[in-house]
Coordinates of C-alpha atoms and ligand atoms in Angstrom, one line a residue:
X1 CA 172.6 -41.0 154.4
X2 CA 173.9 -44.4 152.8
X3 CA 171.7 -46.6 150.4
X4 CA 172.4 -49.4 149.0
X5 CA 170.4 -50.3 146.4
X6 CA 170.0 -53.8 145.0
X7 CA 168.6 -54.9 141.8
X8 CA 169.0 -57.7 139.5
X9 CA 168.9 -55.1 136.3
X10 CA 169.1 -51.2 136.0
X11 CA 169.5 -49.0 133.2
X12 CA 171.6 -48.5 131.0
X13 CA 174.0 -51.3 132.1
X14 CA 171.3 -54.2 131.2
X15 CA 167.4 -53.9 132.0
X16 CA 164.3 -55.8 130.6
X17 CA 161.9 -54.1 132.1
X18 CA 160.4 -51.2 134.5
X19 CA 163.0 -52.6 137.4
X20 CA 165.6 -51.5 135.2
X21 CA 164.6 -47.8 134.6
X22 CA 163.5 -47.2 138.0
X23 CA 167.2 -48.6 139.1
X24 CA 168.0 -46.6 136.8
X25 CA 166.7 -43.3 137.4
X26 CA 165.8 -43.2 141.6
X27 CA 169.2 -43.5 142.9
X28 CA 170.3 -40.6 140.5
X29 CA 167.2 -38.6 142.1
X30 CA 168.6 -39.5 145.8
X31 CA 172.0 -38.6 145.0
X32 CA 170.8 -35.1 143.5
X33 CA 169.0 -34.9 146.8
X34 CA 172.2 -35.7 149.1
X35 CA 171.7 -39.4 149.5
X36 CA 175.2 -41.2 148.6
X37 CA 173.1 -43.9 147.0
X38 CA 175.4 -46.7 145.1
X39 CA 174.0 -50.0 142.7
X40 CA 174.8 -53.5 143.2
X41 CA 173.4 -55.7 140.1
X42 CA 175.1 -58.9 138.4
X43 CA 177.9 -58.6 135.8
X44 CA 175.9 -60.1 132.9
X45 CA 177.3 -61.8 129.6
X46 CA 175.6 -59.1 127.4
X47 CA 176.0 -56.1 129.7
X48 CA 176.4 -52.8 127.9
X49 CA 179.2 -49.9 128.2
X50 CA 181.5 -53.1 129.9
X51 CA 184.9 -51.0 129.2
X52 CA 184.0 -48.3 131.6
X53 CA 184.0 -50.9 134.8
X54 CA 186.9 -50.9 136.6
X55 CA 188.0 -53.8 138.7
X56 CA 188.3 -53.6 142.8
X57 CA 188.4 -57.2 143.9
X58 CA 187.6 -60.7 144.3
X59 CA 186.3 -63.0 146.9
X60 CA 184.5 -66.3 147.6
X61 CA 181.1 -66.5 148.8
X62 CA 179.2 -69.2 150.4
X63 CA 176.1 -70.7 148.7
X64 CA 175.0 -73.4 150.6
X65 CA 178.1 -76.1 151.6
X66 CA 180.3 -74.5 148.8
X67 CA 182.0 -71.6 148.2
X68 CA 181.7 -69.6 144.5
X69 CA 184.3 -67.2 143.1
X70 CA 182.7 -63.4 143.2
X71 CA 184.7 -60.4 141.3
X72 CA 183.7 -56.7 142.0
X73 CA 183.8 -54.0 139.6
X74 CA 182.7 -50.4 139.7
X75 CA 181.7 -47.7 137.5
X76 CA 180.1 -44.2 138.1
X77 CA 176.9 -42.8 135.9
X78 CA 175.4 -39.3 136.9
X79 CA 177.1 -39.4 140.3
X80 CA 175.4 -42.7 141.4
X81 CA 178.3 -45.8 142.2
X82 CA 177.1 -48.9 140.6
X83 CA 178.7 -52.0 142.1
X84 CA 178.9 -55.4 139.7
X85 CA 179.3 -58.4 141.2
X86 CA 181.0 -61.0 138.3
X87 CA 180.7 -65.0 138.4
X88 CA 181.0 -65.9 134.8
X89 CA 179.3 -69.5 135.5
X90 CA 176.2 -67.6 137.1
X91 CA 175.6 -64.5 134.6
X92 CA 177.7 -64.8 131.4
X93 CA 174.8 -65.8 129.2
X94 CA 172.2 -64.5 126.9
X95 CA 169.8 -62.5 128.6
X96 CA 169.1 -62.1 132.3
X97 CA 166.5 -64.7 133.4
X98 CA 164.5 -67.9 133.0
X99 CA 167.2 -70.4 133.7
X100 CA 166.8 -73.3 135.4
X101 CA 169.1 -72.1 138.1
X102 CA 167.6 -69.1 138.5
X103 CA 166.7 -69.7 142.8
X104 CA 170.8 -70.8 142.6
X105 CA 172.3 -67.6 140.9
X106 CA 170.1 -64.9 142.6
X107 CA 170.7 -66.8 146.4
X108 CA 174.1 -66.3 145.3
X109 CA 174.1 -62.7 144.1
X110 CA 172.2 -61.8 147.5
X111 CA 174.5 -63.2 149.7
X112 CA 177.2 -61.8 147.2
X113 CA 176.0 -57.9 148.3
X114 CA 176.6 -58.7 152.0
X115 CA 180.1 -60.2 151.3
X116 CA 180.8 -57.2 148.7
X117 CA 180.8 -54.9 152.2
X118 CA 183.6 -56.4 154.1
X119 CA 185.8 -54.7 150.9
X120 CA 184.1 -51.4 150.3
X121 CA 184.9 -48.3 152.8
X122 CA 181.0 -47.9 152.1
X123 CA 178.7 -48.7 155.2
X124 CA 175.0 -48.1 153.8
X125 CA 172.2 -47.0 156.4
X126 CA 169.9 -48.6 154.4
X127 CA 169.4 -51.7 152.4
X128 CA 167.0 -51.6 149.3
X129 CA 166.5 -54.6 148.2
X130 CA 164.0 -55.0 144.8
X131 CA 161.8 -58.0 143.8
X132 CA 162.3 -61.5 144.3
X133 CA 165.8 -61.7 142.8
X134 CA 167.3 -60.2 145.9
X135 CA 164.9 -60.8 148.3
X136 CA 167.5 -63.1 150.2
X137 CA 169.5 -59.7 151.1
X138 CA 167.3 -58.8 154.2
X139 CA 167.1 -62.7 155.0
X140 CA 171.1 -63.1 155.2
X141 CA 171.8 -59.7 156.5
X142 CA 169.9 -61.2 160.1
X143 CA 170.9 -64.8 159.8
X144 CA 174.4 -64.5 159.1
X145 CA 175.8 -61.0 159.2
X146 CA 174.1 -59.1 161.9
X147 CA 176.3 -60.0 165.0
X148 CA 179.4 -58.2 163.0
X149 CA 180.0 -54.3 163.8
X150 CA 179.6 -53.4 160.5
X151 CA 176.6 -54.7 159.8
X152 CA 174.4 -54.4 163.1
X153 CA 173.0 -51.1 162.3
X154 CA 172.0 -51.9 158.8
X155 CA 168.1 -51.5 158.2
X156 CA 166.4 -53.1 155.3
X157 CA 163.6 -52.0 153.4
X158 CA 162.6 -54.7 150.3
X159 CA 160.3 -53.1 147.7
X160 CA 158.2 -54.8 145.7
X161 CA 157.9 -54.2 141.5
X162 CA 155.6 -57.2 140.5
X163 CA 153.9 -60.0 143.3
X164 CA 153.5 -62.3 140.5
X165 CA 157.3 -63.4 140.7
X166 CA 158.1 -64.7 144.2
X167 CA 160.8 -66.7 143.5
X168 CA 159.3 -69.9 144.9
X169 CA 161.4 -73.3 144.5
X170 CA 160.7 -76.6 146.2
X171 CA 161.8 -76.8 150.0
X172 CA 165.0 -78.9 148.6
X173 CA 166.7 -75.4 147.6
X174 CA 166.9 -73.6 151.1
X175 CA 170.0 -76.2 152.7
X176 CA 172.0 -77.2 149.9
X177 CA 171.6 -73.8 147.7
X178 CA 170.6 -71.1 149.7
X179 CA 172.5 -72.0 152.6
X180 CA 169.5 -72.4 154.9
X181 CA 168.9 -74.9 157.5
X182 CA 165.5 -76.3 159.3
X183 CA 165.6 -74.3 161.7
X184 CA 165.6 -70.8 160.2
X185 CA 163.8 -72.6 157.0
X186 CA 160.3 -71.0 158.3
X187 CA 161.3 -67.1 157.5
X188 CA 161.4 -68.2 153.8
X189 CA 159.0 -71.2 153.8
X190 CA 155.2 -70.5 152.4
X191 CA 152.4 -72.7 151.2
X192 CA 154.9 -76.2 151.5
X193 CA 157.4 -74.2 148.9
X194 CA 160.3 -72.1 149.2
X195 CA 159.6 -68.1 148.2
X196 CA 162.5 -65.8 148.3
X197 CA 159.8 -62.9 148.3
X198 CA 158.1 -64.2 151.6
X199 CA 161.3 -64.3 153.0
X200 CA 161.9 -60.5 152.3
X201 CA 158.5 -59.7 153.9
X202 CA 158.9 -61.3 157.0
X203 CA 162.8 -59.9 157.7
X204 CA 163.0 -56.5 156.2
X205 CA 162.3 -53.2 158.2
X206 CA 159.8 -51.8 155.8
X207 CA 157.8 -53.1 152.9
X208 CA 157.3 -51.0 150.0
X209 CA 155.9 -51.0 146.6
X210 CA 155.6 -49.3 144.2
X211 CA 152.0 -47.3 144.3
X212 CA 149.9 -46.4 146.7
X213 CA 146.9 -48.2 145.2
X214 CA 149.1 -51.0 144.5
X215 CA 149.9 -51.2 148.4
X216 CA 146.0 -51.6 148.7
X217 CA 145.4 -54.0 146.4
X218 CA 148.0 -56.6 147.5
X219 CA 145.9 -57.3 150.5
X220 CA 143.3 -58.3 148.4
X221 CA 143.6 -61.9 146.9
X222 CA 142.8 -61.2 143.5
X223 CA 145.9 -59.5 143.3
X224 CA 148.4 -60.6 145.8
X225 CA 149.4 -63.9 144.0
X226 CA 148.4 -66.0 147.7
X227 CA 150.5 -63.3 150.0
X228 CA 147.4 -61.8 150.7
X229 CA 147.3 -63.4 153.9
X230 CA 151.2 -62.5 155.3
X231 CA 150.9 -59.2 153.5
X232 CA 147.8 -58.2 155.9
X233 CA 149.6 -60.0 159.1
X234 CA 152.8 -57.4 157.9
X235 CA 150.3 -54.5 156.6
X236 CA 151.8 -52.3 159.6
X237 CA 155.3 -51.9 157.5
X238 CA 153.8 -52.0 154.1
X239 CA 153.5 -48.3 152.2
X240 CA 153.5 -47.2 148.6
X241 CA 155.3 -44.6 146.7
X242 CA 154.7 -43.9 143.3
X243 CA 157.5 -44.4 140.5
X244 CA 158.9 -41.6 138.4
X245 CA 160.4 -41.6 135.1
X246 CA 163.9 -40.0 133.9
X247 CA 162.7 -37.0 132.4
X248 CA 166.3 -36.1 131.0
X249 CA 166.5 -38.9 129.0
X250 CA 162.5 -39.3 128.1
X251 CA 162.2 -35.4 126.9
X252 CA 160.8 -34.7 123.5
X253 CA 162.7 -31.8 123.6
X254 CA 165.5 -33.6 123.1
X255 CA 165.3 -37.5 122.6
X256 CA 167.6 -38.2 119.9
X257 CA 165.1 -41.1 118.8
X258 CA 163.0 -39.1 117.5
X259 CA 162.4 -37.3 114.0
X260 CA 160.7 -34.0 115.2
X261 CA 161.1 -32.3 118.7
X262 CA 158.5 -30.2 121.1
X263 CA 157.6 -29.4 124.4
X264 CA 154.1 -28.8 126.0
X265 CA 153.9 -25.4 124.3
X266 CA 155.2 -26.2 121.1
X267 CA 153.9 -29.6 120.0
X268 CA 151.7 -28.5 117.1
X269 CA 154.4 -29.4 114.3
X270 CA 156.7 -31.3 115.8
X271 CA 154.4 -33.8 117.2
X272 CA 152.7 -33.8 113.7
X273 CA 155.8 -34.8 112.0
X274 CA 156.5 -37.6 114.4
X275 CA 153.0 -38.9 113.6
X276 CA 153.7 -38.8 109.8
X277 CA 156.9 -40.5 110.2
X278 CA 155.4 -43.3 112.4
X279 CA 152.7 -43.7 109.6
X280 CA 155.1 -43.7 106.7
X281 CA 157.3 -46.5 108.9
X282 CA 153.9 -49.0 109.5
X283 CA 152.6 -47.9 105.7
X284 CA 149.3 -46.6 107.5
X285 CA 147.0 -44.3 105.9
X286 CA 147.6 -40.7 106.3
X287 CA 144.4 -39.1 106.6
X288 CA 143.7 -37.6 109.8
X289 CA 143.1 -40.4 111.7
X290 CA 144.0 -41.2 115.4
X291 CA 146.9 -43.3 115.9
X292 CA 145.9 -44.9 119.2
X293 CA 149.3 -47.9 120.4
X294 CA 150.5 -50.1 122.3
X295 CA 154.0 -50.7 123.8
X296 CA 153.5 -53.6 126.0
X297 CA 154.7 -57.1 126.6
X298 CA 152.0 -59.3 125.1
X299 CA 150.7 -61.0 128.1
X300 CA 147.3 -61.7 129.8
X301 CA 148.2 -59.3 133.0
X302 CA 149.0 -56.1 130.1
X303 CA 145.0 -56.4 129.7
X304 CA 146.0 -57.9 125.8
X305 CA 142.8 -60.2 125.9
X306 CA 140.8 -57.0 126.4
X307 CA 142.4 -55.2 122.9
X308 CA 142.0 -58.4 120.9
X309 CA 138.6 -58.1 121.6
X310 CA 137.9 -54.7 120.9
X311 CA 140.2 -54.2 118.3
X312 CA 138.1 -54.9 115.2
X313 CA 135.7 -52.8 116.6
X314 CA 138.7 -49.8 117.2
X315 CA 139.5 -50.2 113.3
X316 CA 135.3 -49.8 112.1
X317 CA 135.7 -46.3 114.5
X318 CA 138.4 -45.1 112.2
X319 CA 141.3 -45.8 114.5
X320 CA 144.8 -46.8 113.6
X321 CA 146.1 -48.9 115.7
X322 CA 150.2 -49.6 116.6
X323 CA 151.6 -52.4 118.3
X324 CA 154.9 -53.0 119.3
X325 CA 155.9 -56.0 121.7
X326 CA 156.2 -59.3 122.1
X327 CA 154.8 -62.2 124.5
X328 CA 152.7 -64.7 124.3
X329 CA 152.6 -66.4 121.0
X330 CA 148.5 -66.9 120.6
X331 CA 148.7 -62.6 120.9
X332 CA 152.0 -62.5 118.7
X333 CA 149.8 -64.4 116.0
X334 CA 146.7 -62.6 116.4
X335 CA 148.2 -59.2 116.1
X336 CA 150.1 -59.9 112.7
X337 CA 147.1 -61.5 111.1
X338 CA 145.1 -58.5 112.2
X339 CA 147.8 -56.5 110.2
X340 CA 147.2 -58.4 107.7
X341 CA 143.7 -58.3 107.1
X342 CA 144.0 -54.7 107.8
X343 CA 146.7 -53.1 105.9
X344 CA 147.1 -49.1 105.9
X345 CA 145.0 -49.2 109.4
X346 CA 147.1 -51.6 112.1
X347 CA 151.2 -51.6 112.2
X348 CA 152.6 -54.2 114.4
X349 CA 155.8 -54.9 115.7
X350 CA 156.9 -58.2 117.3
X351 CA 159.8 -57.5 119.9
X352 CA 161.5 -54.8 121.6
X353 CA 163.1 -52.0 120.0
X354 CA 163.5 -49.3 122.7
X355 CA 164.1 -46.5 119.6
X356 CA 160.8 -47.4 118.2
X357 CA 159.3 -47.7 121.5
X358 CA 159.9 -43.9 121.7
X359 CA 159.1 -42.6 118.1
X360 CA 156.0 -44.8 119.1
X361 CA 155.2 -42.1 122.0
X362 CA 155.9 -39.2 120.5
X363 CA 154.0 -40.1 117.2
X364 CA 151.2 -41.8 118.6
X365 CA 147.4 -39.7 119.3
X366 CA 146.5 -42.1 121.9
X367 CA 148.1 -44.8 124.4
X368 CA 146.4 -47.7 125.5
X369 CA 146.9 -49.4 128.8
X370 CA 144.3 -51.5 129.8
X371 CA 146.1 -54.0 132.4
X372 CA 144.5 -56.6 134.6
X373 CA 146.9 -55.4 137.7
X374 CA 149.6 -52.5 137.0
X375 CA 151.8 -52.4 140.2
X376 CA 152.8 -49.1 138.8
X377 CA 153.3 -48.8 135.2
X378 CA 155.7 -46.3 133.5
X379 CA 154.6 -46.7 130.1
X380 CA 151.8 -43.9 130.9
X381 CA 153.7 -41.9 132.3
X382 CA 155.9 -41.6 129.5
X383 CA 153.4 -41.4 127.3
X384 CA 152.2 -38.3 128.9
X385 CA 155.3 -36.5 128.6
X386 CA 155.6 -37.1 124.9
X387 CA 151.8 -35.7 124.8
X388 CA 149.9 -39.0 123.7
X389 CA 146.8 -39.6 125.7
X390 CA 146.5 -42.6 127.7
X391 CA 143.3 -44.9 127.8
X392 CA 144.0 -47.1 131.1
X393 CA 142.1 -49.0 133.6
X394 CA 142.0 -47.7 137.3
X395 CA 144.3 -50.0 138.7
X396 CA 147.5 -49.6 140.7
X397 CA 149.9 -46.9 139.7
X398 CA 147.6 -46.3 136.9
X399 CA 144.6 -45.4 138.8
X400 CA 147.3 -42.8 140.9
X401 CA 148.8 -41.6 138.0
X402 CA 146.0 -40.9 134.9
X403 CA 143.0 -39.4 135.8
X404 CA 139.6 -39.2 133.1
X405 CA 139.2 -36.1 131.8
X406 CA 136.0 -36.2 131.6
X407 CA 135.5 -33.4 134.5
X408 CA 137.8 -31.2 132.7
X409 CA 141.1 -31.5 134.2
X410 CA 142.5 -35.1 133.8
X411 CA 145.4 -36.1 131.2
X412 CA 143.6 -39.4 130.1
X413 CA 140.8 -41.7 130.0
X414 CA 139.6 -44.8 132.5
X415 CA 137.5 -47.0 133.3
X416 CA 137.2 -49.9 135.9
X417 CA 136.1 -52.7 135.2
X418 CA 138.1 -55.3 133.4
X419 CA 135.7 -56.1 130.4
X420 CA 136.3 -55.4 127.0
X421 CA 133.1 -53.0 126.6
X422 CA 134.2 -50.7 129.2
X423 CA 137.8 -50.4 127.5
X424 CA 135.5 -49.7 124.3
X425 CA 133.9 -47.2 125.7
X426 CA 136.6 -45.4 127.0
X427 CA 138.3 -45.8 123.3
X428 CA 135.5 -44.3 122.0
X429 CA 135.5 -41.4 123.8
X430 CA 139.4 -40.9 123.1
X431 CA 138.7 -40.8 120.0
X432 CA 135.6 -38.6 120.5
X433 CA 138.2 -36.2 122.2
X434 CA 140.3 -36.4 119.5
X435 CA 138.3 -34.9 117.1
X436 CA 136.9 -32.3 119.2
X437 CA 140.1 -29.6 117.4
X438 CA 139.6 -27.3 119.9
X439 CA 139.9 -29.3 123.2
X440 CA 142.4 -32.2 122.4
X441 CA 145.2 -29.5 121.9
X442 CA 144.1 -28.4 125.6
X443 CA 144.2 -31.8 126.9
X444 CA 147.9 -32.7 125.1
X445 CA 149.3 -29.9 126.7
X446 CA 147.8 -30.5 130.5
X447 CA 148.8 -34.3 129.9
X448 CA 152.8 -33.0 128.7
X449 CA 152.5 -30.3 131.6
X450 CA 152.1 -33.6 134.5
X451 CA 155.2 -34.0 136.8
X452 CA 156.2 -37.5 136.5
X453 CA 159.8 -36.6 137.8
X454 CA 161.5 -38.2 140.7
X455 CA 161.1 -34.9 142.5
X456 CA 158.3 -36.0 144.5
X457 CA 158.9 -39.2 144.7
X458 CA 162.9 -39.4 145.3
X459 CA 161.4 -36.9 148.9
X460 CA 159.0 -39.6 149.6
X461 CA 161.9 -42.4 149.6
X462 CA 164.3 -40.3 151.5
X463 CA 161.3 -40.2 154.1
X464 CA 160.9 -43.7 153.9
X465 CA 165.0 -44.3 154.8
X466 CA 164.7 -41.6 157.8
X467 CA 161.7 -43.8 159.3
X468 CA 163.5 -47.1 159.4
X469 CA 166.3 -45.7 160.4
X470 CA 164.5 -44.4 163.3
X471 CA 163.2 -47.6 164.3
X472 CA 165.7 -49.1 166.5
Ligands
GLC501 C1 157.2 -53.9 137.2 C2 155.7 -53.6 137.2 C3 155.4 -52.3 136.7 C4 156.3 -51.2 137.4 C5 157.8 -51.6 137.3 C6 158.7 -50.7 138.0 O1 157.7 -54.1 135.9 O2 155.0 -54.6 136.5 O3 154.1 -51.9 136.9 O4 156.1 -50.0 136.8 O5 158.0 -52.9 137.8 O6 158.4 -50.5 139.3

């Protein structure tokens, strides 16, 4: 079986986020399971390990009434082919989004992948195409491509990481940019605007995203971002799998990242040491207290508003609190002056540092999730694996993926509603756990002992391929 997979980041070529692990990790897991699954992202400015790409070709692709150069590179990681597709105008900058042209670059990178075919020998089965960014895939693929042998058999599946970002532009983009006229304008056209993920939704084979619960939830309109109403007229190819992690690389055993190493039967010491360590680095006080953190971008979604109310309250408990990320600049403010006013109890961190992000999970007691909507969330998950319990809210991939321990056999603690006592509450009782010597050694290990490997999830996938497939 043939996938193609296309993202706009994956790891460790150039990510910014959970796209870019699980582009990362899932086609490794198909092609360990028999699936020749290959990559297609953009050639960025700043992308890393640049001197292993070798280059195949060039080419011209059409973006509305012009023509753009396109170069192709390759490289291979872990048996998985990743394909680059190069316009320097389009992608060398700094960073990967938020530019003005952003609807431009990513109609042109779409329509790029189909063009990228015609000079491959590869012939995929199945396109996968990821969030809004390449939503146009499965839109060009039937307008443009699919009268041509090659391409005819081709079935699409689009998957969705985050409803928020559609990719929505005024109706002005879809002839001049994208290429498409009135009267094919209706496939991408929704609410009076342009949105590339609509688009994706109405012409791919199968919808996916990425938990079950998640798959619910969109058809509800507290969640869906206003595609509520398409996603319940298309609910018959809409499923959810649950993302995994890369357990190679995220493996206390062995992380390089970290000071101390451990497993689920040895964490005594070595998880010890990592706390220290994480203590010394923030200057908090080293007396036996949890370290409950945070790794998180600091927006209203990551459930932020909820730990800014609770925090003070965290810190009277006896709770050290770690917060790494960065975001919105009302939380960026209120988290430093919390540090601040609270020195030896909160460390903070404004930005990303993906080292620190790790000696964060393994050093941390306690991990706090608490988001407004997680589509799937991988941050828990990882946390698990470096034995720091989560505190979450039952949402999404969170709600399929931490379960309370309350009854004995979860890795974590929950609670539902979005309000700041119930998030207390469940704090509390983390911490509760914490102290109780005998059992939170029981529930560290049962938490470290969870399978958040592809495995499972990489079956479900291939599954999900053999369907559409099937369908016609
Ligand atoms: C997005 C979602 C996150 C998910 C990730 C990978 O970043 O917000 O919940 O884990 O995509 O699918």
């Amino acid at each position: 079986m043939n996938v193609l997979f296309c993202a706009s980041e994956a790891n460790p070529w150039a990510a910014s986020g959970g796209l870019g692990d699980v582009a990362g990790s899932l086609p490794k897991a198909l092609v360990q399971n028999g699936v020749d699954c290959r990559v297609v992202m953009p050639l960025y400015g700043d992308l890393k390990y640049r001197d292993e790409l070798e280059y195949i070709t060039n080419f011209s692709v059409p973006v509305g009434w012009r023509s753009q150069y396109c170069g192709l590179f390759s490289a291979k990681r872990d048996g998985v082919t990743f394909y680059f597709l190069d316009n320097e105008y389009y992608f060398k900058r700094t960073g990967l989004y938020g530019f003005y042209d952003d609807g431009e670059r990513f109609a042109f990178f779409s329509r790029a992948v189909l063009e990228m075919l015609f000079y491959t020998d590869f012939t995929p089965d199945v396109i996968n195409a990821n969030d809004w960014q390449t939503a146009l895939v499965p839109v060009y693929l039937n307008l443009y491509y699919r009268h041509l042998d090659k391409y005819s058999h081709i079935k699409t599946v689009f998957t969705i990481h985050n409803i928020q970002y559609q990719g929505k532009y005024g109706l002005d983009i879809l002839e001049d940019t994208c290429g498409i006229g009135r009267r094919d304008a209706h496939l991408v056209e929704y609410d009076g605007c342009a949105n590339f993920m609509k688009g994706a939704i109405e012409t791919s084979d199968k919808v996916s995203t990425v938990s079950p619960t998640y798959a619910g939830e969109i058809l509800d309109p507290w969640f869906s971002h206003g595609l509520d109403g398409l996603l319940r007229q298309k609910q018959y190819k809409l499923c959810g799998i649950l993302n995994g992690i890369d357990v190679d690389s995220y493996n206390p055993e062995t992380d390089p990242n970290i000071p101390a190493h451990y497993n689920a039967d040895t964490f005594a010491e070595g998880k010890a040491e990592c706390k220290r360590r994480l203590q010394e680095q923030f200057g908090l006080a080293q007396d036996g207290s949890p370290v409950m953190a945070m790794v998180t971008r600091l927006v209203g979604h990551k459930g932020v508003d909820l730990v800014r109310d609770v925090a003070e309250g965290l810190i009277d408990q006896g709770i050290e609190l770690v917060i790494l990320g960065n975001g919105e600049h009302a939380y960026e403010v209120f988290f430093n002056d919390l540090a601040g006013r609270h020195p030896g109890r909160v460390g903070v961190y404004i930005g990303f540092v993906p080292p620190l992000a790790r000696q964060i999970y393994a050093g941390a007691d306690i991990f706090l999730m608490p988001s407004k909507s997680e589509p799937c969330g991988l941050a828990q998950m990882v946390a698990c694996r470096y034995g720091t319990i989560p505190v979450v809210r039952e949402t999404g991939g969170l709600k399929d993926s931490i379960h309370d321990s309350g009854d004995g056999w979860g890795n974590g603690f929950t609670f539902q509603q979005y309000n700041a006592h119930d998030l207390y509450e469940a704090c509390w009782r983390a911490k509760e756990g914490y102290w109780h010597k005998d059992g939170w050694p029981v529930l560290v290990h049962r938490a470290m002992c969870c399978d958040f490997s592809w495995n499972v999830s990489a079956h479900s996938y291939i599954d999900m391929y053999h369907q559409v497939m099937n369908l016609w």
